[in-house]
Coordinates of C-alpha atoms and ligand atoms in Angstrom, one line a residue:
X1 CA 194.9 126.3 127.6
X2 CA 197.5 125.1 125.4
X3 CA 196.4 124.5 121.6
X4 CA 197.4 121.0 121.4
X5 CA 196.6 120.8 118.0
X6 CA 199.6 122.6 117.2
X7 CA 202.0 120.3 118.6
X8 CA 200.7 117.6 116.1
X9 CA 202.3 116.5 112.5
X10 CA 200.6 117.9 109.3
X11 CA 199.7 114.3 108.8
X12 CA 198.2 114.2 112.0
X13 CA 196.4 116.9 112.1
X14 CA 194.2 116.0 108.5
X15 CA 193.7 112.6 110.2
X16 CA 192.6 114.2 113.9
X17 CA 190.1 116.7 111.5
X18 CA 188.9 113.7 109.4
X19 CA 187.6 111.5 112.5
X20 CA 186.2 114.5 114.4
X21 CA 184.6 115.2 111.5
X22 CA 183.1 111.8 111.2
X23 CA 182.2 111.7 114.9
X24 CA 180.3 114.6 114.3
X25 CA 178.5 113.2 111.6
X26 CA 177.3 110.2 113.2
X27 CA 176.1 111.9 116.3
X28 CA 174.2 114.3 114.0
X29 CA 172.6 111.3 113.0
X30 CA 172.8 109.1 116.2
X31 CA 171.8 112.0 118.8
X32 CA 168.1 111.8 116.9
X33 CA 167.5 108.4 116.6
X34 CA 168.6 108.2 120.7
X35 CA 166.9 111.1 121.9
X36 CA 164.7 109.6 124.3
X37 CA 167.3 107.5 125.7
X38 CA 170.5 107.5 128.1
X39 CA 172.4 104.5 126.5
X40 CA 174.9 102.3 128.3
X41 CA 175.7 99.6 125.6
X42 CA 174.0 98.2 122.5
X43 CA 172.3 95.2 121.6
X44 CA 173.0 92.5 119.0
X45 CA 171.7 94.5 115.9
X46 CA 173.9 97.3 117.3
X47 CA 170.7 99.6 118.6
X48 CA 171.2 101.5 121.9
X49 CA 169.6 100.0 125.0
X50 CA 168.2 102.0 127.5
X51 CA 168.8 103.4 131.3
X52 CA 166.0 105.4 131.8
X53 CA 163.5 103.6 133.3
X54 CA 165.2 100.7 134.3
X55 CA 168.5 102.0 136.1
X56 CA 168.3 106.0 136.2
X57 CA 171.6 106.0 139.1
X58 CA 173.5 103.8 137.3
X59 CA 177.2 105.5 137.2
X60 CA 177.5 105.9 133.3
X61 CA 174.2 107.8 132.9
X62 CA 176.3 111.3 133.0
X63 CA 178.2 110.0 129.3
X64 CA 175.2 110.2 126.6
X65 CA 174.7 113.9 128.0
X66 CA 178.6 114.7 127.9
X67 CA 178.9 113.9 124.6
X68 CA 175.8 116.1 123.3
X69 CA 177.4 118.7 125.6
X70 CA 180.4 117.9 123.5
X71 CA 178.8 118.4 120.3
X72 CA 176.5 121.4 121.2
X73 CA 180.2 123.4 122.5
X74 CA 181.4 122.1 119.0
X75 CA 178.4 122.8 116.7
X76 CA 176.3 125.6 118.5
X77 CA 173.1 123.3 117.5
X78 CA 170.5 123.6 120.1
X79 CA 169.3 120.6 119.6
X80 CA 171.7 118.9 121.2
X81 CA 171.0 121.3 124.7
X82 CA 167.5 119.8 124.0
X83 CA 168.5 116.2 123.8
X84 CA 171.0 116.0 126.9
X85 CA 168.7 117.7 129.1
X86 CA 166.9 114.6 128.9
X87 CA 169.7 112.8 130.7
X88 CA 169.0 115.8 133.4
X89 CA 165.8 115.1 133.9
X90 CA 165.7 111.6 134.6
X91 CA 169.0 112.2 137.0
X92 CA 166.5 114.5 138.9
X93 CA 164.6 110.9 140.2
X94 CA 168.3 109.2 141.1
X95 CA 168.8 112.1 143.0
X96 CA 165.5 111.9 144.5
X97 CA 165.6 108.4 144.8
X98 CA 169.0 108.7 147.0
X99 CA 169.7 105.0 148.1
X100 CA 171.6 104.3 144.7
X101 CA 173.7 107.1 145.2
X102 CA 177.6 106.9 145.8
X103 CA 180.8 107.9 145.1
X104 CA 179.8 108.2 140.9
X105 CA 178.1 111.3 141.5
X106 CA 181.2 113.4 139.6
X107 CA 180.8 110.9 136.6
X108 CA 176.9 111.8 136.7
X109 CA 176.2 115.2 137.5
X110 CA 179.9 116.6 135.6
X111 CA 179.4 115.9 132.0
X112 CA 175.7 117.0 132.1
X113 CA 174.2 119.3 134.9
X114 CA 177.2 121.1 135.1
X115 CA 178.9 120.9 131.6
X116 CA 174.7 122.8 131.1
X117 CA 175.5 125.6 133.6
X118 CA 178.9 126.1 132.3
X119 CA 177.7 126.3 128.5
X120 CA 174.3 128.0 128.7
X121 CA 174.5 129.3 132.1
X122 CA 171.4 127.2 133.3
X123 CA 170.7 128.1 136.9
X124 CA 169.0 124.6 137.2
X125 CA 172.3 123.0 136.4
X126 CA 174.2 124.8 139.0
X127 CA 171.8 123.3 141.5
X128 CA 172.1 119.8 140.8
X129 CA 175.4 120.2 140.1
X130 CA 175.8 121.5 143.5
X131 CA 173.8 119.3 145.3
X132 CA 175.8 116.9 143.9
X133 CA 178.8 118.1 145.1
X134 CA 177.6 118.2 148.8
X135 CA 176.8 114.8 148.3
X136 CA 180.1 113.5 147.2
X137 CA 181.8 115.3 150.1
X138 CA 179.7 113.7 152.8
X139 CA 181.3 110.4 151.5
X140 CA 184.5 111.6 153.4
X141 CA 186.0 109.6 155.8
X142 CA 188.2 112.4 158.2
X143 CA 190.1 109.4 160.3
X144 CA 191.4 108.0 156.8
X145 CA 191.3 111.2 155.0
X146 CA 189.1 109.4 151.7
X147 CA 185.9 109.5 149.7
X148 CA 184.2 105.9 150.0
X149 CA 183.3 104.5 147.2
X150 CA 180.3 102.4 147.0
X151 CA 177.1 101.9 150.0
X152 CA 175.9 98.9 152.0
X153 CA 172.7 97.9 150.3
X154 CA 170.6 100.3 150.5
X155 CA 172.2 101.8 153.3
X156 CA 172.4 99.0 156.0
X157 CA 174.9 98.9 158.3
X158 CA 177.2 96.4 158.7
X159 CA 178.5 95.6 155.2
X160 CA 182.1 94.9 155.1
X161 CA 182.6 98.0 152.3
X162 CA 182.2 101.2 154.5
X163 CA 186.5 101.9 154.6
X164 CA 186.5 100.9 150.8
X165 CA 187.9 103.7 148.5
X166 CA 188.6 103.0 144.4
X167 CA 191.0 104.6 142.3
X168 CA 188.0 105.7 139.9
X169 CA 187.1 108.1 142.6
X170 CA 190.0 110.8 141.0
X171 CA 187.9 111.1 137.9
X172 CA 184.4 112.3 140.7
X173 CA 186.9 114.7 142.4
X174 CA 187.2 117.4 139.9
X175 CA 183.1 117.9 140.9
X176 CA 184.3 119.2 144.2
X177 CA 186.9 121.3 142.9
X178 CA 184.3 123.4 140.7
X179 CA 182.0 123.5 143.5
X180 CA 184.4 125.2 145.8
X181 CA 185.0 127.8 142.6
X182 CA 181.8 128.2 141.7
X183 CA 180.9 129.0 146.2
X184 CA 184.1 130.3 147.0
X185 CA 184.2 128.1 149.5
X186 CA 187.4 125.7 150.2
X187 CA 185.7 123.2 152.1
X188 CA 185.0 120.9 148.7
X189 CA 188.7 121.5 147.3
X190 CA 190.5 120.6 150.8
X191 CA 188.3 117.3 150.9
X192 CA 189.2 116.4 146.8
X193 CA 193.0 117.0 147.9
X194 CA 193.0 115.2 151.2
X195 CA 191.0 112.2 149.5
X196 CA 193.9 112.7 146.0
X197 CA 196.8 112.8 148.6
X198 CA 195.5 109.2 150.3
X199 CA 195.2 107.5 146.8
X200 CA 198.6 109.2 146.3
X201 CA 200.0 107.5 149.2
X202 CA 198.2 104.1 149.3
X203 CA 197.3 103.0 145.4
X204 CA 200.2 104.1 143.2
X205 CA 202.6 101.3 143.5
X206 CA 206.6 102.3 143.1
X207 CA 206.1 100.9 139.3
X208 CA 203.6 103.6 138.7
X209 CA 200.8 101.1 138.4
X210 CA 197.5 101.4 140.6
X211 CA 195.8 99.1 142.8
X212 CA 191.9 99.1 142.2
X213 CA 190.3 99.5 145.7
X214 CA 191.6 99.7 149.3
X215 CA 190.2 99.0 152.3
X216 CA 190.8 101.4 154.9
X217 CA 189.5 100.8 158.5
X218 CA 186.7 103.3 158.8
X219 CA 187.0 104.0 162.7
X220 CA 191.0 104.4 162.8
X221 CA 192.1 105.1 158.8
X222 CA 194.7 102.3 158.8
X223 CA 195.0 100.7 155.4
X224 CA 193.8 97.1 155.8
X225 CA 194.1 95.5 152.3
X226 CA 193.5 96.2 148.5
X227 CA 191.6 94.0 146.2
X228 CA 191.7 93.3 142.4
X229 CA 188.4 94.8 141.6
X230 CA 187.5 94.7 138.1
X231 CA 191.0 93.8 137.0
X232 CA 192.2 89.6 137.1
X233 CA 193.7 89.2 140.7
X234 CA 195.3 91.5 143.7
X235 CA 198.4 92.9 142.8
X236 CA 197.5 93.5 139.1
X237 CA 196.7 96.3 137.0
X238 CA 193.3 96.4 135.8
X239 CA 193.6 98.8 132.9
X240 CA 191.2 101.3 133.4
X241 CA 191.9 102.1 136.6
X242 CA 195.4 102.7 135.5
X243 CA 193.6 105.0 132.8
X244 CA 191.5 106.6 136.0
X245 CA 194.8 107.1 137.8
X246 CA 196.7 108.8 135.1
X247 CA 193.9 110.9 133.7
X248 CA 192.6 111.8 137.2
X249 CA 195.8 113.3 139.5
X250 CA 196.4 115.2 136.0
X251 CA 193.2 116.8 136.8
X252 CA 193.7 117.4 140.3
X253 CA 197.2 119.3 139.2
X254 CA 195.0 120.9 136.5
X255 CA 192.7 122.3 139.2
X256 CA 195.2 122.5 142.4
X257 CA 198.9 123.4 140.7
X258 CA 200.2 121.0 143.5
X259 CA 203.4 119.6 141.8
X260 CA 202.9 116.3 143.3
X261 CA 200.0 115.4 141.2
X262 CA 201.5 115.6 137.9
X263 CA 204.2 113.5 139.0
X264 CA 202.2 111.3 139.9
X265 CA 199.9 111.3 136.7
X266 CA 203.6 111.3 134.8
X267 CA 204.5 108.1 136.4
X268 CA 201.5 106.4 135.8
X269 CA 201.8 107.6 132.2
X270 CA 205.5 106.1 132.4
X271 CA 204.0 102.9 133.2
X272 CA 201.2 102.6 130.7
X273 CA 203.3 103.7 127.8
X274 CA 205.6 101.1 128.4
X275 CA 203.1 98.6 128.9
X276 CA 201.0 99.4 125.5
X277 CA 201.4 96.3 123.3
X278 CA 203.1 95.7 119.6
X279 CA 199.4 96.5 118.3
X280 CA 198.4 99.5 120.3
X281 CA 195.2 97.7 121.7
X282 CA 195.0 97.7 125.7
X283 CA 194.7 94.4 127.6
X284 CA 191.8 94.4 130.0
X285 CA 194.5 93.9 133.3
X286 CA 198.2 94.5 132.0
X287 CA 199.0 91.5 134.0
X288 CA 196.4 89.4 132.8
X289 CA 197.6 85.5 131.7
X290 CA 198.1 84.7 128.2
X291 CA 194.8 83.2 127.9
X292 CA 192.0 83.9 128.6
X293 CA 193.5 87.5 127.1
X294 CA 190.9 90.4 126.6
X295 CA 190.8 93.6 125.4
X296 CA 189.4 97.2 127.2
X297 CA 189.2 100.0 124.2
X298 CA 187.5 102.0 127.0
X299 CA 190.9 102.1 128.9
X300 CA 192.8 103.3 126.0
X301 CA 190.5 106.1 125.4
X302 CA 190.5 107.4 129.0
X303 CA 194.4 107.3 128.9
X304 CA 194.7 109.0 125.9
X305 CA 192.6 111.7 127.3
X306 CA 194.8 112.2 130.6
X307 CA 198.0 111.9 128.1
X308 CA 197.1 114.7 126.2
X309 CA 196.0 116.7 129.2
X310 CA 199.5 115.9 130.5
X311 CA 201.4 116.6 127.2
X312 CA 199.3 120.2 127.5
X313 CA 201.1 121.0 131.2
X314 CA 204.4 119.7 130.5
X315 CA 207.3 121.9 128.5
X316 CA 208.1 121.5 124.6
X317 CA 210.9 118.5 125.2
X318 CA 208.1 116.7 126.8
X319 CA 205.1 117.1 125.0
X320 CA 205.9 114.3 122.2
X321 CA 206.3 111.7 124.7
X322 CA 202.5 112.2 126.1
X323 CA 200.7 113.2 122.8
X324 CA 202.3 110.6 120.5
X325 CA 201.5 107.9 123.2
X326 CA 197.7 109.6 122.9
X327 CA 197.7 109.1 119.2
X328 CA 199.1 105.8 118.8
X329 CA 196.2 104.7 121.3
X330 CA 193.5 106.5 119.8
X331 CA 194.7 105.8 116.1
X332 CA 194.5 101.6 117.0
X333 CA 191.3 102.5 118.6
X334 CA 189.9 104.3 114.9
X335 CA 191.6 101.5 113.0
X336 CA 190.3 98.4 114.9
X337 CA 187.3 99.5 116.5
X338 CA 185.5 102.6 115.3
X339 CA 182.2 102.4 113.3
X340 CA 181.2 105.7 111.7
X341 CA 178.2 104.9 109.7
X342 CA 174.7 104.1 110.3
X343 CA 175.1 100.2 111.3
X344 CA 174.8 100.5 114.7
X345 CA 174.3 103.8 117.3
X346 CA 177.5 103.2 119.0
X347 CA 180.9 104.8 118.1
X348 CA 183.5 102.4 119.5
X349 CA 183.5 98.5 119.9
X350 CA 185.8 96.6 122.3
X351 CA 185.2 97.7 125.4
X352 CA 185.0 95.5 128.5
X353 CA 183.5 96.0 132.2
X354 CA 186.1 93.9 133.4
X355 CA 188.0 90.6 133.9
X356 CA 186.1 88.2 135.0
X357 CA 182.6 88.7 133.6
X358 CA 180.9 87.3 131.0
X359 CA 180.8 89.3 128.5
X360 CA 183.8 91.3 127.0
X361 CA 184.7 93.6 124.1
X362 CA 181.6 95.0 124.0
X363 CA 180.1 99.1 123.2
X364 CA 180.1 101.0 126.3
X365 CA 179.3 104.6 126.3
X366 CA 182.2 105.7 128.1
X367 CA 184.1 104.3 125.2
X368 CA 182.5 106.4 122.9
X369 CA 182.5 109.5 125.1
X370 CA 186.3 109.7 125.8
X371 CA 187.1 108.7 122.4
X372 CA 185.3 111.2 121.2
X373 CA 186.8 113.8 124.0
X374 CA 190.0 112.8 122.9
X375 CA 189.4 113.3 119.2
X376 CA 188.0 116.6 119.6
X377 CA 191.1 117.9 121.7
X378 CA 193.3 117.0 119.1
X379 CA 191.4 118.5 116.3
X380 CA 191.4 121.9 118.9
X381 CA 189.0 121.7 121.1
X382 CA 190.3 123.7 125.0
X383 CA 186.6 122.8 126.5
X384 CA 187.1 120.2 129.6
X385 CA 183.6 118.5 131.0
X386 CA 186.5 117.6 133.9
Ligands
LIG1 N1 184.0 103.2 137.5 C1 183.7 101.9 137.2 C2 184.4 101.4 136.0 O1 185.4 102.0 135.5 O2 184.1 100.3 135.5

């Protein structure tokens, strides 16, 4: 894997070691005071809630234990092992509990089960890493060649959302590409690339923005409609998903070679590097109005994550483009929303769910853990939970 690292300023390097650094030090600190938890956000003194007992298949519960997997690749600690497998266990009863279940399962079962086999070569992750991976397959849909997204309650038929796929979806796939590695068995991979090729074809608009969900028609594949999701309105470009798009067909060149998908990531990239603001801080929907206007650090991290994964495929004219696009992001984000000390367990402020919710710029785990992903690539780091 390309040392990325290398390809930074001297000035950018010292500051890439100094917030690693400080990461580092807070999770030392944070990963104990959380250890019996799988945090999603944080309260109004700044003190992790919990998933646990009160949503263990809720789709970010795979983040807390990615970023002690982070720190244990980083640190060698075994304490961290200890901690995240934690976030394991209680994944064991969503699993078991099924019905909650859906397309989030990569998001889940990547950054801890597996990211445990991979480092410690625990046989109990491969398992629930694999049985994860046969679960996100039999979301396939052959007539429309997709993964669907999200379930009818609790499974009933009839619910309008059976042909719905989401562009978050790329970020679940690279699940199925290690499974078919780790089985030798190309089932899992030719599913990930029909399903990449469809969101290819139907989400990425000729601007190189993405559309959030499409509706397919389950029984013949035809594309019906797409919807706004989580962003402000149809047609517009909820951030993250943009972040989702651009990070996730770099991935699926990263695991496939297929040409085709880092185009595609690149043109995405195109589009959100021309759309970052004066400031560097990411709009929750690039074509959001004027007011009410929020912000989305979450989608800034993820996109500086696929740009450096991009900037580490592309050739030496190229790089600066990608990485400096990464660093301008991630520098606003240490500037304007980072908190390093021991006021409050969470690493990165600003985050929101999406447009029209209540609450916005808030701490949300997935902020912190691709911030911190981010932070450690740049300071050298070649080990990818993806
Ligand atoms: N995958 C759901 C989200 O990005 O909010």
């Amino acid at each position: 894997m390309d040392m990325i690292r290398d390809y930074l300023c001297e000035k950018d390097r010292v500051w890439a070691d100094g917030v690693a650094a400080r990461i580092k030090a807070k999770l030392d600190w944070v990963s104990v005071k959380s250890k019996d938890k799988i945090p999603y956000t944080a309260d109004e003194n700044g003190t992790h809630d919990d998933k646990t007992n009160v949503d263990p298949s809720w789709w970010t519960n795979g983040f807390w234990g990615g970023m002690l997997w982070l720190m244990y690749r980083e640190t060698g600690d075994p304490k961290y092992a200890e901690i995240a497998r934690h976030s394991e266990e209680v994944l064991d009863l969503s699993m078991e509990q099924y019905y909650d279940l859906h397309h989030d399962v990569g998001f889940m079962w990547l950054p801890t089960a597996v990211a445990d086999y991979r480092l410690t070569g625990n046989e109990d992750g491969r398992r629930r890493g694999l049985h994860a991976a046969n679960l996100l397959a039999g979301r396939f849909n052959p007539a429309g060649r997709f993964i669907r997204a999200w379930n009818n309650e609790a499974w009933k038929p009839g619910s309008g959302n059976r042909g719905w796929a989401i562009i978050d979806c790329l970020m679940n796939i690279p699940l199925l590409y290690w499974a078919s590695d780790e089985l030798d068995d190309p089932r899992f991979r030719q599913i990930a690339m029909l399903h990449a090729d469809t969101v290819m074809e139907n989400f990425i608009r000729p601007d190189g923005s993405s559309n959030h969900i499409v509706e397919f028609d389950a029984n013949t594949g035809e594309m019906v409609t797409s919807y706004g999701g989580q962003g402000y309105e149809v047609g517009s470009s909820w951030t993250r998903g943009q972040g989702w798009a651009l990070y996730g067909f770099a991935l699926s060149y990263l695991h496939t070679g297929r040409q085709e998908y880092l185009d595609t990531a690149k043109r995405v990239a195109h589009y959100f590097i021309a759309n970052i603001p004066e400031d560097g801080m990411i709009p929750v929907d690039f074509r959001q109005p004027a007011q009410p206007a929020y912000k989305d650090s979450t989608a800034a991290a993820i996109a500086a994550c696929g740009l450096i994964e991009i900037a580490r495929q592309v050739g030496e004219f190229e790089k600066g483009l990608y990485l400096n696009a990464a660093v301008r992001l991630l520098k606003a984000l240490d500037e304007k929303c980072c908190h390093y000390g021991e006021e409050c367990d969470y690493l990165v402020g600003g985050g929101s769910g999406c447009y029209h919710e209540e609450r916005h710029e808030y701490p949300i785990i997935y902020g912190d853990y691709f911030f911190m992903e981010a932070m450690f690539k740049l300071a050298g780091s070649d080990f990818l939970i993806w």
